[in-house]
Amino acid sequence: MNCLLCGQTTKSELTFSSLFLLKDDCSNLCSACASNFEKIGEKYCPNCMKVDLSTKCQDCKLWCKEGIQVDHKAIFTYNQAMKDFFSRYKFDGDFLLRKVFASVLAEELKKYRGYQFVPIPLSPERLLERGFNQVEGLVEAAGFSFKDILGKREESASSSKSRLERLATEIPFFIKDGISLPKKILLIDDIYTTGATVNRVKRLLAEAGALEVKTFSLVR
């Protein structure tokens, strides 16, 4: 098997950790590429997993004032390796890279049995431009199905906005007509920054009748 990022031939490395875990979290990568990604450690905001904190962060306190209780989980930090990955996956359109984190995502997502997975959608214009929804690609590569219940109106990309602009933007998402809303939802995105996207969609779903909405992203 070749590494999906660098193309080098990968080989199974028998280590104590692999014997203990009985799996390789990033089995589609060579050991050198896999080592560049950083998992969230033991010190983080208990609500959103913002790193290097042990108490609720300011963002989560702001969401609480808005009536939203943040309950977010993520796996990796947004370091340079992850930034490079998303540049190739999302913006260069390398759809094969959806498989890079398939095994580690599968391990995490199976903890949410009983929840209906709902990916954050792209606007029709962005979907046409990119050719695929990167969040749906990650979920499918991990071996899970999802429910297509959300739509998105066109707006400027959140990556081009400041933090305050992201927090202030009116929500561009909506629930599609004729949808039977699941009672328990896991709302999935690729990257959590301020929480402006998933937490406002979470409120939208709760107001529409969802009994329980949790949020999840590959990266914090």
XYZ file of C-alpha atoms in Angstrom:
220
model
C 0.000 0.000 0.000
C 1.199 3.520 -0.800
C 0.845 6.461 1.541
C -2.011 8.680 0.379
C -0.055 11.839 1.146
C 3.525 11.248 0.003
C 3.100 8.178 -2.215
C 5.800 6.167 -0.467
C 5.195 2.488 0.136
C 3.855 1.882 3.624
C 4.641 -1.145 5.703
C 3.196 -2.459 8.921
C 5.352 -1.550 11.864
C 5.005 -3.839 14.872
C 5.213 -1.546 17.874
C 4.052 -1.819 21.454
C 1.334 0.766 20.816
C 0.008 -1.049 17.762
C -0.075 -4.321 19.685
C -1.846 -2.656 22.582
C -4.424 -0.863 20.418
C -4.750 -3.712 17.905
C -5.084 -1.133 15.149
C -3.292 1.604 13.260
C -5.201 4.886 13.553
C -3.899 6.228 10.232
C -3.375 3.005 8.285
C -3.519 4.851 4.941
C -0.391 6.837 5.808
C 3.277 6.062 6.199
C 4.625 6.505 9.705
C 6.402 9.748 8.775
C 3.258 11.422 7.447
C 1.076 10.070 10.269
C 3.455 11.492 12.867
C 2.911 15.024 11.515
C -0.706 15.105 12.696
C -1.356 16.041 16.304
C -4.195 14.582 18.313
C -5.844 16.705 20.982
C -4.169 15.974 24.292
C -5.525 15.801 27.821
C -5.810 19.539 28.465
C -8.741 21.223 26.698
C -12.016 23.067 27.194
C -14.489 20.438 28.443
C -17.208 21.785 26.144
C -15.486 22.349 22.782
C -12.015 20.768 23.180
C -10.104 23.990 22.609
C -6.568 23.005 23.561
C -4.404 24.221 26.439
C -7.378 24.957 28.683
C -8.872 23.107 31.633
C -12.022 25.209 32.112
C -14.796 26.470 29.835
C -13.379 28.795 27.157
C -14.685 32.286 26.354
C -16.367 31.117 23.144
C -18.377 28.501 25.033
C -19.368 31.085 27.634
C -20.661 33.310 24.822
C -22.651 30.421 23.350
C -24.111 29.719 26.774
C -25.324 33.333 26.949
C -27.033 32.743 23.595
C -28.823 29.727 25.063
C -26.627 27.097 23.391
C -24.928 24.466 25.525
C -21.810 23.421 23.588
C -21.159 19.670 23.497
C -18.482 19.214 20.862
C -15.926 16.484 20.216
C -12.940 16.523 17.861
C -9.841 14.426 17.236
C -6.980 16.532 15.864
C -5.535 20.025 16.285
C -5.246 22.354 13.297
C -1.481 22.300 12.877
C 0.500 22.893 9.672
C 0.182 19.284 8.520
C -3.598 19.461 8.865
C -3.692 22.808 7.092
C -1.740 21.269 4.193
C -4.071 18.263 4.155
C -7.187 20.409 3.817
C -5.528 22.551 1.169
C -5.071 19.450 -0.980
C -8.367 17.782 -0.059
C -10.803 20.720 -0.167
C -9.200 23.344 -2.344
C -7.170 21.227 -4.788
C -10.004 18.687 -5.005
C -7.995 15.537 -4.234
C -11.012 13.383 -3.353
C -8.869 10.314 -2.679
C -7.636 12.013 0.487
C -11.041 11.468 2.110
C -9.606 8.066 3.088
C -6.620 9.433 5.045
C -8.406 9.440 8.416
C -10.950 6.708 7.673
C -9.821 4.321 10.407
C -9.546 6.864 13.218
C -12.880 8.418 12.225
C -14.514 4.995 12.199
C -13.322 4.379 15.751
C -14.746 7.687 16.956
C -18.027 7.680 15.046
C -19.004 4.199 16.166
C -19.366 5.685 19.661
C -22.494 7.457 18.407
C -24.688 4.473 17.653
C -28.305 5.534 17.810
C -27.571 8.980 16.389
C -28.361 9.978 12.815
C -25.279 11.497 11.185
C -25.931 14.858 9.506
C -23.018 16.538 7.657
C -22.798 20.306 7.322
C -23.762 21.022 3.682
C -22.178 23.212 1.027
C -24.082 25.812 -0.938
C -25.047 24.689 -4.493
C -22.483 27.103 -5.934
C -19.657 25.825 -3.725
C -20.619 22.198 -4.365
C -20.513 22.807 -8.131
C -17.143 24.508 -7.804
C -15.575 21.840 -5.568
C -17.314 18.796 -7.025
C -17.938 17.116 -3.660
C -18.859 17.793 -0.053
C -15.678 17.188 1.936
C -17.564 16.284 5.140
C -19.727 13.694 3.381
C -16.551 12.242 1.871
C -14.949 11.796 5.296
C -18.058 10.129 6.739
C -18.498 7.764 3.787
C -14.797 6.808 3.806
C -15.176 5.867 7.483
C -17.958 3.459 6.488
C -21.036 5.330 7.690
C -24.188 6.603 6.026
C -25.692 10.023 6.661
C -28.984 11.862 6.308
C -29.255 14.742 3.837
C -31.608 17.109 5.659
C -29.829 20.473 5.488
C -29.348 23.036 2.745
C -27.184 26.129 2.562
C -27.676 29.437 0.843
C -24.712 31.050 -0.882
C -22.470 33.292 1.218
C -18.806 34.244 1.394
C -16.481 31.530 2.668
C -16.064 31.441 6.462
C -12.305 30.910 6.019
C -12.093 34.452 4.581
C -13.848 36.041 7.573
C -12.483 37.230 10.874
C -13.555 35.541 14.092
C -16.001 38.334 14.935
C -17.471 38.248 11.437
C -18.055 34.495 11.698
C -19.813 34.908 15.037
C -21.992 37.764 13.768
C -23.076 36.289 10.434
C -26.737 35.363 10.102
C -27.110 31.611 9.682
C -27.295 30.623 5.978
C -28.506 27.064 6.665
C -32.034 25.675 6.503
C -33.869 22.370 6.909
C -35.070 21.003 3.583
C -38.795 20.756 2.890
C -40.532 17.438 3.505
C -37.833 16.181 5.874
C -38.653 13.839 8.753
C -36.332 15.171 11.423
C -34.396 12.552 13.429
C -34.729 12.819 17.198
C -31.029 12.192 17.935
C -28.529 13.885 15.619
C -24.759 13.999 15.381
C -23.948 17.133 13.400
C -20.604 16.674 11.652
C -18.201 19.256 10.208
C -14.576 19.100 9.120
C -13.122 21.944 11.230
C -14.432 23.670 14.376
C -13.064 27.184 14.900
C -15.425 29.505 16.780
C -18.386 27.129 16.599
C -20.415 29.653 14.597
C -21.494 27.041 12.057
C -22.305 23.934 14.063
C -23.730 25.652 17.129
C -26.179 27.771 15.158
C -27.221 24.769 13.084
C -27.572 22.873 16.353
C -30.014 25.499 17.587
C -31.877 25.389 14.261
C -32.353 21.612 14.596
C -33.355 21.834 18.251
C -35.960 24.506 17.497
C -37.321 22.282 14.701
C -37.908 19.413 17.142
C -34.721 17.378 17.467
C -34.511 16.046 21.026
C -30.730 15.724 21.210
C -28.062 17.265 18.973
C -24.354 16.656 19.515
C -21.605 18.103 17.328
C -18.394 16.565 16.016
C -15.491 17.535 13.778
C -12.290 15.932 12.595
C -10.302 18.998 13.668
C -10.487 21.596 16.448
